[in-house]
Amino acid sequence: MQASPPMSLHDALAHALGADRLNTDPAFAEAQAGDWSDAPRCAPPLVILPRTPEEVARALAVLAQYRQPLVVQGGLTGLAGAATPQPGEVALSLARLTAIEAFDTVGGTVTVQAGIVLESLQTQVEAAGWFFPLDLGARGSCQLGGNAATNAGGNRVLRFGTMRERILGLEVALPDGTVLSMLNRTTKNTTGIDLKQLFIGAEGTLGVITRLVLKLEPKPAAAQTALCALGSFDAAAQLLKALRMRLPALSSFELMWDDFMVAAGEVAKLKPPFSTRYPVYALVETLGDAGDDAQQALEAALGDALEHGTIDDVIVAQSLEQAKQLWAARESVGELLAATRPHAAFDVGVPMDEMERLVATLRARLEARFAAQRHLFFGHLGDGNLHLLSGPYEAGTDLLEVEALVYEAVRDAGGCISAEHGIGVVKQAFLGLTRSEPELDLMRKIKQLVDPAGILNGRRVVPDRDTSG
Amino acid sequence: MQASPPMSLHDALAHALGADRLNTDPAFAEAQAGDWSDAPRCAPPLVILPRTPEEVARALAVLAQYRQPLVVQGGLTGLAGAATPQPGEVALSLARLTAIEAFDTVGGTVTVQAGIVLESLQTQVEAAGWFFPLDLGARGSCQLGGNAATNAGGNRVLRFGTMRERILGLEVALPDGTVLSMLNRTTKNTTGIDLKQLFIGAEGTLGVITRLVLKLEPKPAAAQTALCALGSFDAAAQLLKALRMRLPALSSFELMWDDFMVAAGEVAKLKPPFSTRYPVYALVETLGDAGDDAQQALEAALGDALEHGTIDDVIVAQSLEQAKQLWAARESVGELLAATRPHAAFDVGVPMDEMERLVATLRARLEARFAAQRHLFFGHLGDGNLHLLSGPYEAGTDLLEVEALVYEAVRDAGGCISAEHGIGVVKQAFLGLTRSEPELDLMRKIKQLVDPAGILNGRRVVPDRDTSG
């Protein structure tokens, strides 16, 4: 056995980083006590705020020496509790790592520190004629390191991919403080195992992402937006295929079922977009040139779809203001969530050819069992990503039964229990429904390999082996 | 210690799979003795030819029990020797796993066995109005499992990504025969470590890919092609950025330096495309609609570039035949390779803002040291992927000096030693130039974790730890 280190943990960290990197203020700790999920909040006794990637590695080395459990924190906008401290954990915040370290304005790549806020990066690269296409509601608070750790998605994945497709290189500090510098800047790199992929989407359980090399796109001059009214899910699927073929600039295809549209209209006080109601609606966006070409291309494609009977009605935005109105229902999700508390909210993946049946199955089962609640469906059709908001339930209801009902149907449809929100602490109990035991076993072994003491974001994502049997 | 198994390996395999899955014919073995690289050929004493993914797993379990080293073989078109047998290895061929198992014609995904030939998949999905965009010269022989194991690239990565971006799901048999079934079918899936990523690009060292779920695109109706003459590398970079912004359908941007164009013209007996010579040429392709829109969009964008002086001259193909002529120089690489033997051929990654300087550095150093040889540069500009063909050298020349000269300059430019061909057995000595010791260490540990006996594609990709120091 090893003798106890001579200093307290606090003193060792202060010695390694400087005392001004440590914050034990209870008010600050309270602000760091949880993310946007419903996971129980827990104020950390200490928040470490390194100023450089190198300081992150040094902090980890000290924490490893003391076998001190820790949670990594970015913008705290997660929806699965991965960044919510658990009892006994100190917090390591990346909020001070906000530098853009390099910007290749010829090739369109940028090297950034992990704590930069998504919207801040978007703004800074747009000033140079480039575009970072990942976009999500939390853009004003979420950080790029967190976007990578959760493989963030959002509304433009259809054209530009998830965060994984944006990442050319990563620098990661392992739980023992070893730095893996993988700051590759080219699209193609086939030189052994692509280790950075391990850390993307692992929700901070394998290492702390400290730097990223991101791939940019040339800045589109304008967005073209339309809202389509459709007679069936099948028509929506046909429309998506036709538009993908005709419009390579297609960037969003958001599906909303009628009851979602009605509920969104109520909470956000919106005028119904069409004079009658339709079974489903598709919100379509292309990102293209500022001239008339892109607008005409969208109008021509939708005109043909109307003529062929794929769509029943359509509104094409003629101004930024009108585009905003068309997005209003889809963007009212925050208000809908607030209005339906307590609720169960889902973010599941389901293959497109199973989606219609799954929605029908879930609707029937939920309405039979929970008749007093609303069950609202919407999603990113092209990504196989379905959202469901079910509520409001009575205060204090245990929502496990709702979750089990939904996740079991998702499993039966060949889907996954989380498309873009992650597992964190709130979905661990269900992970085994859509990941097999050999997969969970290999995940545990990899975790054990890089973090044998289990101190980094422990008790998250992969459940411990079931020893009850 | 364990007692020797009672049967011979051959008998055990015959018992597990059936004797008709085993081939020991020397003529067949000779055909399986190597890939397209210059790695020394070695005929395997036994070739195992499973008929199903399940048989692959069963074969691996038997081989693991006997601690029998093996090499996994696909279409044998690799350029790094990863599929070339090493002494003592038996071969496991996936050539009989050719079924398309499922095809979602609504969402555009396909579930296939690993041995299907790339061109065969392309043809079959196009018949249903879909498109598999990965494309490379070896399309008529290479297999999808091999494309995944090497993270294949090619000419359309600019728009459609590498093989990694095409893969939604994988099934992998681990070296002990355990099956990891990760046949996800949605774009978004954030449910723990994305284990399939480990196997993509690992060149078969961690497991045998047996099934793949692939993402398709709607089939473009037509290609639009142009060849641009440019005054400088910088002009080419400007053109790429302008076209990426204007033309979301841009799928290829192939750069060729003048000496490459001259040499290609000689070996393939081509008429020079322009009446004068220019420093560099860019071959541009969009994949779009069959109507005039896509052609007009390309012509308008190139017309503007001509007017602004970004390009000096341009030929826009007006027919399929003319498009083929414009591609002829770029497609003559096979003939160029044959005409320059013995040669050193390179496939390196280099950030775009370093590419011009790297080409100048390499040209100067190579011409100074190897004045009698040709040094021809071409590449996929948008992917940061530079190819170099240097030769012919005298028969029997040890080309290590050429390789060291090139790879050291690539390292200094922040690049990587292989963009799309992989490491295999032929580039192991140089891997440490552009991957750090902590990276190599973690790769070795992961290999050890899944293949403790080191029997699957051993002695490849990651060099053994240097014990000389």
Short mmCIF file of C-alpha atoms in Angstrom, two decimals, chain B residues 32-408:
data_model
loop_
_atom_site.label_atom_id
_atom_site.label_comp_id
_atom_site.label_asym_id
_atom_site.label_seq_id
_atom_site.Cartn_x
_atom_site.Cartn_y
_atom_site.Cartn_z
CA GLN B 32 -4.52 -15.22 -52.14
CA ALA B 33 -0.82 -14.57 -51.50
CA GLY B 34 -0.94 -10.79 -51.54
CA ASP B 35 -2.73 -7.54 -52.27
CA TRP B 36 -1.91 -4.78 -54.78
CA SER B 37 0.99 -3.47 -52.66
CA ASP B 38 4.65 -4.32 -53.03
CA ALA B 39 4.63 -6.25 -49.75
CA PRO B 40 6.33 -9.66 -50.24
CA ARG B 41 3.76 -12.26 -51.27
CA CYS B 42 3.25 -15.36 -49.13
CA ALA B 43 0.82 -18.14 -50.04
CA PRO B 44 -1.27 -19.21 -47.04
CA PRO B 45 -1.36 -22.95 -46.24
CA LEU B 46 -5.14 -22.78 -45.78
CA VAL B 47 -7.89 -20.41 -46.91
CA ILE B 48 -11.14 -20.48 -44.89
CA LEU B 49 -14.21 -19.39 -46.87
CA PRO B 50 -17.22 -19.04 -44.59
CA ARG B 51 -20.65 -18.67 -46.19
CA THR B 52 -22.33 -16.68 -43.44
CA PRO B 53 -21.36 -14.10 -40.82
CA GLU B 54 -22.14 -16.73 -38.19
CA GLU B 55 -19.60 -19.08 -39.76
CA VAL B 56 -16.98 -16.34 -39.55
CA ALA B 57 -17.53 -16.14 -35.81
CA ARG B 58 -17.36 -19.90 -35.51
CA ALA B 59 -14.11 -20.03 -37.48
CA LEU B 60 -12.59 -17.35 -35.25
CA ALA B 61 -13.56 -19.27 -32.11
CA VAL B 62 -11.76 -22.37 -33.40
CA LEU B 63 -8.69 -20.40 -34.49
CA ALA B 64 -8.56 -18.72 -31.08
CA GLN B 65 -8.72 -22.08 -29.37
CA TYR B 66 -5.71 -23.23 -31.41
CA ARG B 67 -3.99 -19.82 -31.10
CA GLN B 68 -3.64 -19.93 -34.88
CA PRO B 69 -2.61 -16.60 -36.45
CA LEU B 70 -4.75 -15.49 -39.38
CA VAL B 71 -5.14 -12.74 -41.93
CA VAL B 72 -8.54 -11.42 -43.03
CA GLN B 73 -8.98 -11.03 -46.77
CA GLY B 74 -11.46 -9.06 -48.84
CA GLY B 75 -10.91 -8.07 -52.47
CA LEU B 76 -7.11 -7.94 -52.06
CA THR B 77 -6.92 -4.48 -53.61
CA GLY B 78 -5.22 -2.86 -50.62
CA LEU B 79 -2.07 -0.81 -51.13
CA ALA B 80 -0.41 -1.38 -47.76
CA GLY B 81 -0.19 -5.14 -47.38
CA ALA B 82 -2.71 -5.45 -44.54
CA ALA B 83 -4.33 -8.43 -46.30
CA THR B 84 -1.06 -9.98 -47.50
CA PRO B 85 -0.44 -13.15 -45.49
CA GLN B 86 2.57 -13.25 -43.24
CA PRO B 87 4.50 -16.48 -42.62
CA GLY B 88 2.53 -18.78 -40.34
CA GLU B 89 -0.87 -17.23 -41.02
CA VAL B 90 -3.91 -18.94 -42.49
CA ALA B 91 -6.31 -16.76 -44.50
CA LEU B 92 -9.96 -16.03 -43.76
CA SER B 93 -11.68 -14.83 -46.92
CA LEU B 94 -15.01 -12.99 -46.87
CA ALA B 95 -15.56 -13.48 -50.60
CA ARG B 96 -18.64 -15.65 -50.14
CA LEU B 97 -20.50 -13.19 -47.91
CA THR B 98 -22.23 -11.35 -50.74
CA ALA B 99 -25.87 -10.96 -49.70
CA ILE B 100 -27.83 -7.76 -49.45
CA GLU B 101 -29.90 -8.68 -46.41
CA ALA B 102 -32.22 -5.68 -46.13
CA PHE B 103 -32.96 -2.55 -48.14
CA ASP B 104 -35.02 0.30 -46.70
CA THR B 105 -36.09 2.02 -49.90
CA VAL B 106 -37.99 4.66 -47.92
CA GLY B 107 -35.17 5.87 -45.72
CA GLY B 108 -32.31 4.85 -47.98
CA THR B 109 -30.32 2.36 -45.92
CA VAL B 110 -29.05 -1.06 -46.84
CA THR B 111 -27.83 -3.94 -44.67
CA VAL B 112 -25.18 -6.01 -46.42
CA GLN B 113 -22.69 -8.78 -45.78
CA ALA B 114 -19.06 -7.74 -45.79
CA GLY B 115 -17.91 -9.56 -48.91
CA ILE B 116 -20.08 -7.78 -51.44
CA VAL B 117 -18.04 -5.99 -54.11
CA LEU B 118 -18.38 -2.20 -54.08
CA GLU B 119 -19.46 -1.94 -57.72
CA SER B 120 -22.04 -4.67 -57.23
CA LEU B 121 -23.64 -2.71 -54.40
CA GLN B 122 -23.55 0.50 -56.44
CA THR B 123 -25.36 -1.21 -59.31
CA GLN B 124 -27.96 -2.91 -57.15
CA VAL B 125 -28.99 0.20 -55.22
CA GLU B 126 -29.08 2.36 -58.34
CA ALA B 127 -31.66 0.02 -59.80
CA ALA B 128 -33.94 1.15 -56.94
CA GLY B 129 -33.26 4.86 -57.38
CA TRP B 130 -30.62 5.12 -54.66
CA PHE B 131 -26.91 5.85 -54.81
CA PHE B 132 -23.89 4.62 -52.85
CA PRO B 133 -21.44 7.48 -53.35
CA LEU B 134 -18.17 5.93 -52.16
CA ASP B 135 -16.14 5.29 -55.27
CA LEU B 136 -12.55 4.36 -56.00
CA GLY B 137 -10.50 2.79 -58.76
CA ALA B 138 -10.70 -0.69 -57.24
CA ARG B 139 -14.52 -0.63 -57.31
CA GLY B 140 -14.76 -3.79 -59.42
CA SER B 141 -12.86 -5.94 -56.90
CA CYS B 142 -12.76 -4.26 -53.50
CA GLN B 143 -15.30 -5.36 -50.90
CA LEU B 144 -17.35 -3.29 -48.51
CA GLY B 145 -15.84 -4.96 -45.45
CA GLY B 146 -12.40 -3.96 -46.68
CA ASN B 147 -13.65 -0.46 -47.50
CA ALA B 148 -14.77 -0.20 -43.87
CA ALA B 149 -11.62 -1.77 -42.41
CA THR B 150 -9.49 0.77 -44.27
CA ASN B 151 -11.94 3.69 -44.06
CA ALA B 152 -11.76 4.03 -47.83
CA GLY B 153 -11.90 7.48 -49.41
CA GLY B 154 -11.71 8.19 -53.13
CA ASN B 155 -12.87 11.03 -55.34
CA ARG B 156 -16.19 12.07 -53.80
CA VAL B 157 -15.21 12.50 -50.15
CA LEU B 158 -15.54 16.26 -50.49
CA ARG B 159 -19.32 15.95 -50.59
CA PHE B 160 -20.15 12.50 -49.25
CA GLY B 161 -17.39 11.80 -46.71
CA THR B 162 -15.20 8.74 -46.30
CA MET B 163 -16.53 5.25 -45.68
CA ARG B 164 -16.86 6.11 -41.98
CA GLU B 165 -19.59 8.65 -42.80
CA ARG B 166 -21.45 5.99 -44.81
CA ILE B 167 -21.57 3.46 -41.98
CA LEU B 168 -24.60 3.52 -39.69
CA GLY B 169 -24.09 0.07 -38.24
CA LEU B 170 -21.59 -2.77 -38.13
CA GLU B 171 -21.50 -6.35 -37.00
CA VAL B 172 -18.07 -7.45 -35.92
CA ALA B 173 -16.74 -10.83 -34.86
CA LEU B 174 -14.03 -10.37 -32.23
CA PRO B 175 -10.87 -12.51 -32.28
CA ASP B 176 -12.38 -14.93 -29.76
CA GLY B 177 -15.54 -15.40 -31.84
CA THR B 178 -17.76 -13.10 -29.77
CA VAL B 179 -20.18 -11.24 -32.03
CA LEU B 180 -20.74 -7.52 -31.54
CA SER B 181 -24.02 -6.80 -33.25
CA MET B 182 -24.24 -3.04 -33.74
CA LEU B 183 -26.60 -2.96 -36.70
CA ASN B 184 -27.91 0.50 -36.00
CA ARG B 185 -29.95 2.06 -38.82
CA THR B 186 -30.34 5.68 -37.78
CA THR B 187 -28.05 8.66 -38.34
CA LYS B 188 -28.26 9.64 -34.71
CA ASN B 189 -27.52 7.15 -31.94
CA THR B 190 -25.93 8.35 -28.72
CA THR B 191 -26.06 5.35 -26.43
CA GLY B 192 -22.65 4.91 -24.87
CA ILE B 193 -19.27 4.45 -26.55
CA ASP B 194 -19.75 4.16 -30.31
CA LEU B 195 -17.78 0.92 -30.48
CA LYS B 196 -18.14 0.44 -34.23
CA GLN B 197 -15.84 3.40 -34.77
CA LEU B 198 -12.96 1.38 -33.30
CA PHE B 199 -13.09 -1.11 -36.15
CA ILE B 200 -13.40 1.39 -39.01
CA GLY B 201 -9.90 2.05 -40.29
CA ALA B 202 -8.22 -0.45 -37.93
CA GLU B 203 -7.31 -2.62 -40.94
CA GLY B 204 -8.75 -5.79 -39.44
CA THR B 205 -6.52 -5.82 -36.38
CA LEU B 206 -9.35 -5.66 -33.81
CA GLY B 207 -12.13 -7.78 -35.29
CA VAL B 208 -13.64 -9.09 -38.51
CA ILE B 209 -16.38 -6.91 -39.97
CA THR B 210 -19.14 -9.27 -41.10
CA ARG B 211 -22.18 -7.06 -41.75
CA LEU B 212 -22.67 -3.36 -42.47
CA VAL B 213 -25.60 -0.96 -42.45
CA LEU B 214 -24.89 1.73 -45.03
CA LYS B 215 -26.43 5.11 -45.66
CA LEU B 216 -27.45 5.81 -49.24
CA GLU B 217 -28.15 9.02 -51.11
CA PRO B 218 -30.90 9.64 -53.65
CA LYS B 219 -29.48 8.82 -57.07
CA PRO B 220 -28.25 11.93 -58.89
CA ALA B 221 -29.53 12.04 -62.43
CA ALA B 222 -26.39 13.42 -64.05
CA ALA B 223 -22.81 14.50 -63.48
CA GLN B 224 -21.49 17.88 -64.58
CA THR B 225 -17.75 18.05 -65.25
CA ALA B 226 -15.19 20.75 -65.96
CA LEU B 227 -11.42 21.10 -66.15
CA CYS B 228 -9.97 24.40 -64.95
CA ALA B 229 -6.53 25.82 -65.74
CA LEU B 230 -5.06 27.81 -62.87
CA GLY B 231 -2.12 30.12 -62.37
CA SER B 232 -1.23 29.00 -58.87
CA PHE B 233 -2.08 26.72 -55.97
CA ASP B 234 -3.55 29.72 -54.21
CA ALA B 235 -5.97 30.27 -57.08
CA ALA B 236 -7.05 26.63 -56.78
CA ALA B 237 -7.76 27.05 -53.06
CA GLN B 238 -9.79 30.19 -53.79
CA LEU B 239 -11.71 28.37 -56.51
CA LEU B 240 -12.50 25.47 -54.19
CA LYS B 241 -13.91 27.79 -51.56
CA ALA B 242 -15.99 29.71 -54.10
CA LEU B 243 -17.40 26.53 -55.64
CA ARG B 244 -18.15 24.93 -52.27
CA MET B 245 -20.23 27.99 -51.43
CA ARG B 246 -22.03 28.27 -54.75
CA LEU B 247 -22.48 24.58 -55.56
CA PRO B 248 -23.71 22.34 -52.74
CA ALA B 249 -23.71 19.54 -55.32
CA LEU B 250 -19.92 19.80 -55.71
CA SER B 251 -18.63 16.25 -55.35
CA SER B 252 -15.04 16.24 -56.71
CA PHE B 253 -12.19 18.72 -56.81
CA GLU B 254 -9.10 16.94 -58.07
CA LEU B 255 -5.87 18.89 -58.28
CA MET B 256 -3.10 18.01 -60.77
CA TRP B 257 0.20 19.79 -61.11
CA ASP B 258 1.52 20.47 -64.60
CA ASP B 259 4.25 17.82 -64.58
CA PHE B 260 1.67 15.21 -63.62
CA MET B 261 -0.51 16.35 -66.50
CA VAL B 262 2.39 16.09 -68.94
CA ALA B 263 3.41 12.62 -67.73
CA ALA B 264 -0.20 11.39 -67.79
CA GLY B 265 -0.57 12.71 -71.33
CA GLU B 266 2.51 10.75 -72.38
CA VAL B 267 1.57 7.37 -70.89
CA ALA B 268 -2.10 7.55 -71.82
CA LYS B 269 -1.43 9.24 -75.19
CA LEU B 270 -3.76 12.16 -74.47
CA LYS B 271 -4.08 15.38 -76.41
CA PRO B 272 -3.18 18.32 -74.11
CA PRO B 273 -6.47 19.77 -72.84
CA PHE B 274 -5.43 23.40 -73.36
CA SER B 275 -3.28 25.03 -76.05
CA THR B 276 -0.80 26.25 -73.43
CA ARG B 277 0.42 24.76 -70.15
CA TYR B 278 -0.60 26.06 -66.74
CA PRO B 279 0.95 25.50 -63.28
CA VAL B 280 -2.02 23.54 -61.92
CA TYR B 281 -5.34 22.11 -63.07
CA ALA B 282 -8.52 21.38 -61.15
CA LEU B 283 -10.96 18.74 -62.29
CA VAL B 284 -14.39 19.68 -60.95
CA GLU B 285 -17.53 17.58 -60.78
CA THR B 286 -21.02 18.17 -59.47
CA LEU B 287 -23.71 15.50 -59.17
CA GLY B 288 -27.13 16.92 -59.74
CA ASP B 289 -30.33 16.98 -61.61
CA ALA B 290 -30.71 15.86 -65.22
CA GLY B 291 -32.26 19.12 -66.30
CA ASP B 292 -30.23 22.13 -67.32
CA ASP B 293 -30.16 23.70 -63.85
CA ALA B 294 -27.12 21.87 -62.54
CA GLN B 295 -25.15 22.40 -65.75
CA GLN B 296 -26.08 26.07 -65.77
CA ALA B 297 -25.14 26.47 -62.12
CA LEU B 298 -21.67 25.01 -62.80
CA GLU B 299 -21.18 27.15 -65.90
CA ALA B 300 -22.30 30.30 -64.11
CA ALA B 301 -19.95 29.69 -61.18
CA LEU B 302 -16.99 28.97 -63.46
CA GLY B 303 -17.88 31.92 -65.69
CA ASP B 304 -17.65 34.21 -62.67
CA ALA B 305 -14.34 32.63 -61.63
CA LEU B 306 -12.98 33.27 -65.11
CA GLU B 307 -14.17 36.85 -65.02
CA HIS B 308 -12.62 37.43 -61.58
CA GLY B 309 -9.34 35.96 -62.78
CA THR B 310 -9.40 33.03 -60.34
CA ILE B 311 -9.11 30.65 -63.28
CA ASP B 312 -7.23 31.27 -66.51
CA ASP B 313 -9.14 28.91 -68.77
CA VAL B 314 -11.83 26.24 -68.47
CA ILE B 315 -13.45 23.43 -70.43
CA VAL B 316 -16.97 22.44 -69.37
CA ALA B 317 -17.96 19.02 -70.68
CA GLN B 318 -21.01 19.12 -72.94
CA SER B 319 -21.36 15.35 -73.22
CA LEU B 320 -20.57 12.16 -71.34
CA GLU B 321 -17.80 11.49 -73.86
CA GLN B 322 -16.20 14.85 -73.20
CA ALA B 323 -16.49 14.37 -69.45
CA LYS B 324 -14.62 11.10 -69.83
CA GLN B 325 -11.87 12.89 -71.75
CA LEU B 326 -11.52 15.45 -68.97
CA TRP B 327 -11.13 12.63 -66.42
CA ALA B 328 -8.64 10.74 -68.62
CA ALA B 329 -5.46 12.27 -67.19
CA ARG B 330 -6.62 11.80 -63.59
CA GLU B 331 -7.65 8.22 -64.34
CA SER B 332 -4.32 7.31 -65.93
CA VAL B 333 -2.71 6.80 -62.50
CA GLY B 334 -2.68 3.03 -62.98
CA GLU B 335 -0.73 3.38 -66.21
CA LEU B 336 1.57 5.96 -64.63
CA LEU B 337 2.28 3.61 -61.75
CA ALA B 338 3.14 0.82 -64.18
CA ALA B 339 5.33 3.09 -66.30
CA THR B 340 7.45 4.35 -63.41
CA ARG B 341 8.33 1.07 -61.71
CA PRO B 342 10.25 0.74 -59.47
CA HIS B 343 8.74 3.75 -57.78
CA ALA B 344 7.85 5.19 -54.43
CA ALA B 345 4.17 6.11 -54.28
CA PHE B 346 2.71 8.26 -51.53
CA ASP B 347 -0.70 9.05 -50.16
CA VAL B 348 -0.24 11.64 -47.46
CA GLY B 349 -2.50 14.01 -45.60
CA VAL B 350 -1.55 17.65 -45.29
CA PRO B 351 -3.55 20.65 -44.05
CA MET B 352 -4.60 22.83 -46.96
CA ASP B 353 -2.73 25.89 -45.75
CA GLU B 354 0.50 23.84 -45.71
CA MET B 355 0.04 22.01 -48.99
CA GLU B 356 1.65 24.49 -51.37
CA ARG B 357 4.75 24.84 -49.19
CA LEU B 358 5.01 21.07 -48.74
CA VAL B 359 4.87 20.44 -52.48
CA ALA B 360 7.58 23.06 -53.05
CA THR B 361 9.77 21.61 -50.30
CA LEU B 362 9.38 18.05 -51.52
CA ARG B 363 9.96 18.99 -55.12
CA ALA B 364 13.17 20.83 -54.27
CA ARG B 365 14.54 18.09 -52.02
CA LEU B 366 13.60 15.24 -54.35
CA GLU B 367 15.00 16.97 -57.43
CA ALA B 368 18.22 17.72 -55.61
CA ARG B 369 18.70 14.17 -54.34
CA PHE B 370 17.02 12.11 -57.11
CA ALA B 371 17.54 14.18 -60.25
CA ALA B 372 17.00 11.30 -62.69
CA GLN B 373 13.48 10.55 -61.49
CA ARG B 374 10.12 12.14 -62.07
CA HIS B 375 8.25 13.45 -59.03
CA LEU B 376 4.58 13.84 -59.88
CA PHE B 377 2.03 15.49 -57.59
CA PHE B 378 -1.75 15.25 -57.65
CA GLY B 379 -4.46 14.98 -55.05
CA HIS B 380 -7.88 15.56 -53.57
CA LEU B 381 -7.55 19.19 -52.53
CA GLY B 382 -10.68 19.43 -50.41
CA ASP B 383 -9.68 16.42 -48.34
CA GLY B 384 -6.11 17.55 -47.68
CA ASN B 385 -4.97 14.44 -49.51
CA LEU B 386 -1.80 14.66 -51.61
CA HIS B 387 -0.51 11.88 -53.81
CA LEU B 388 3.08 11.75 -55.04
CA LEU B 389 4.58 9.32 -57.49
CA SER B 390 8.37 9.25 -57.61
CA GLY B 391 10.29 7.08 -60.07
CA PRO B 392 11.44 5.12 -61.91
CA TYR B 393 14.34 4.08 -59.70
CA GLU B 394 16.94 1.50 -60.64
CA ALA B 395 15.83 -2.08 -60.12
CA GLY B 396 16.50 -3.23 -56.60
CA THR B 397 16.85 0.28 -55.15
CA ASP B 398 16.02 0.46 -51.47
CA LEU B 399 13.38 3.19 -51.44
CA LEU B 400 13.57 3.79 -47.68
CA GLU B 401 15.58 6.94 -48.21
CA VAL B 402 12.88 8.40 -50.48
CA GLU B 403 10.21 7.46 -47.97
CA ALA B 404 12.09 8.97 -45.04
CA LEU B 405 12.64 12.21 -46.97
CA VAL B 406 8.94 12.50 -47.80
CA TYR B 407 7.46 11.43 -44.48
CA GLU B 408 9.72 13.69 -42.45
#
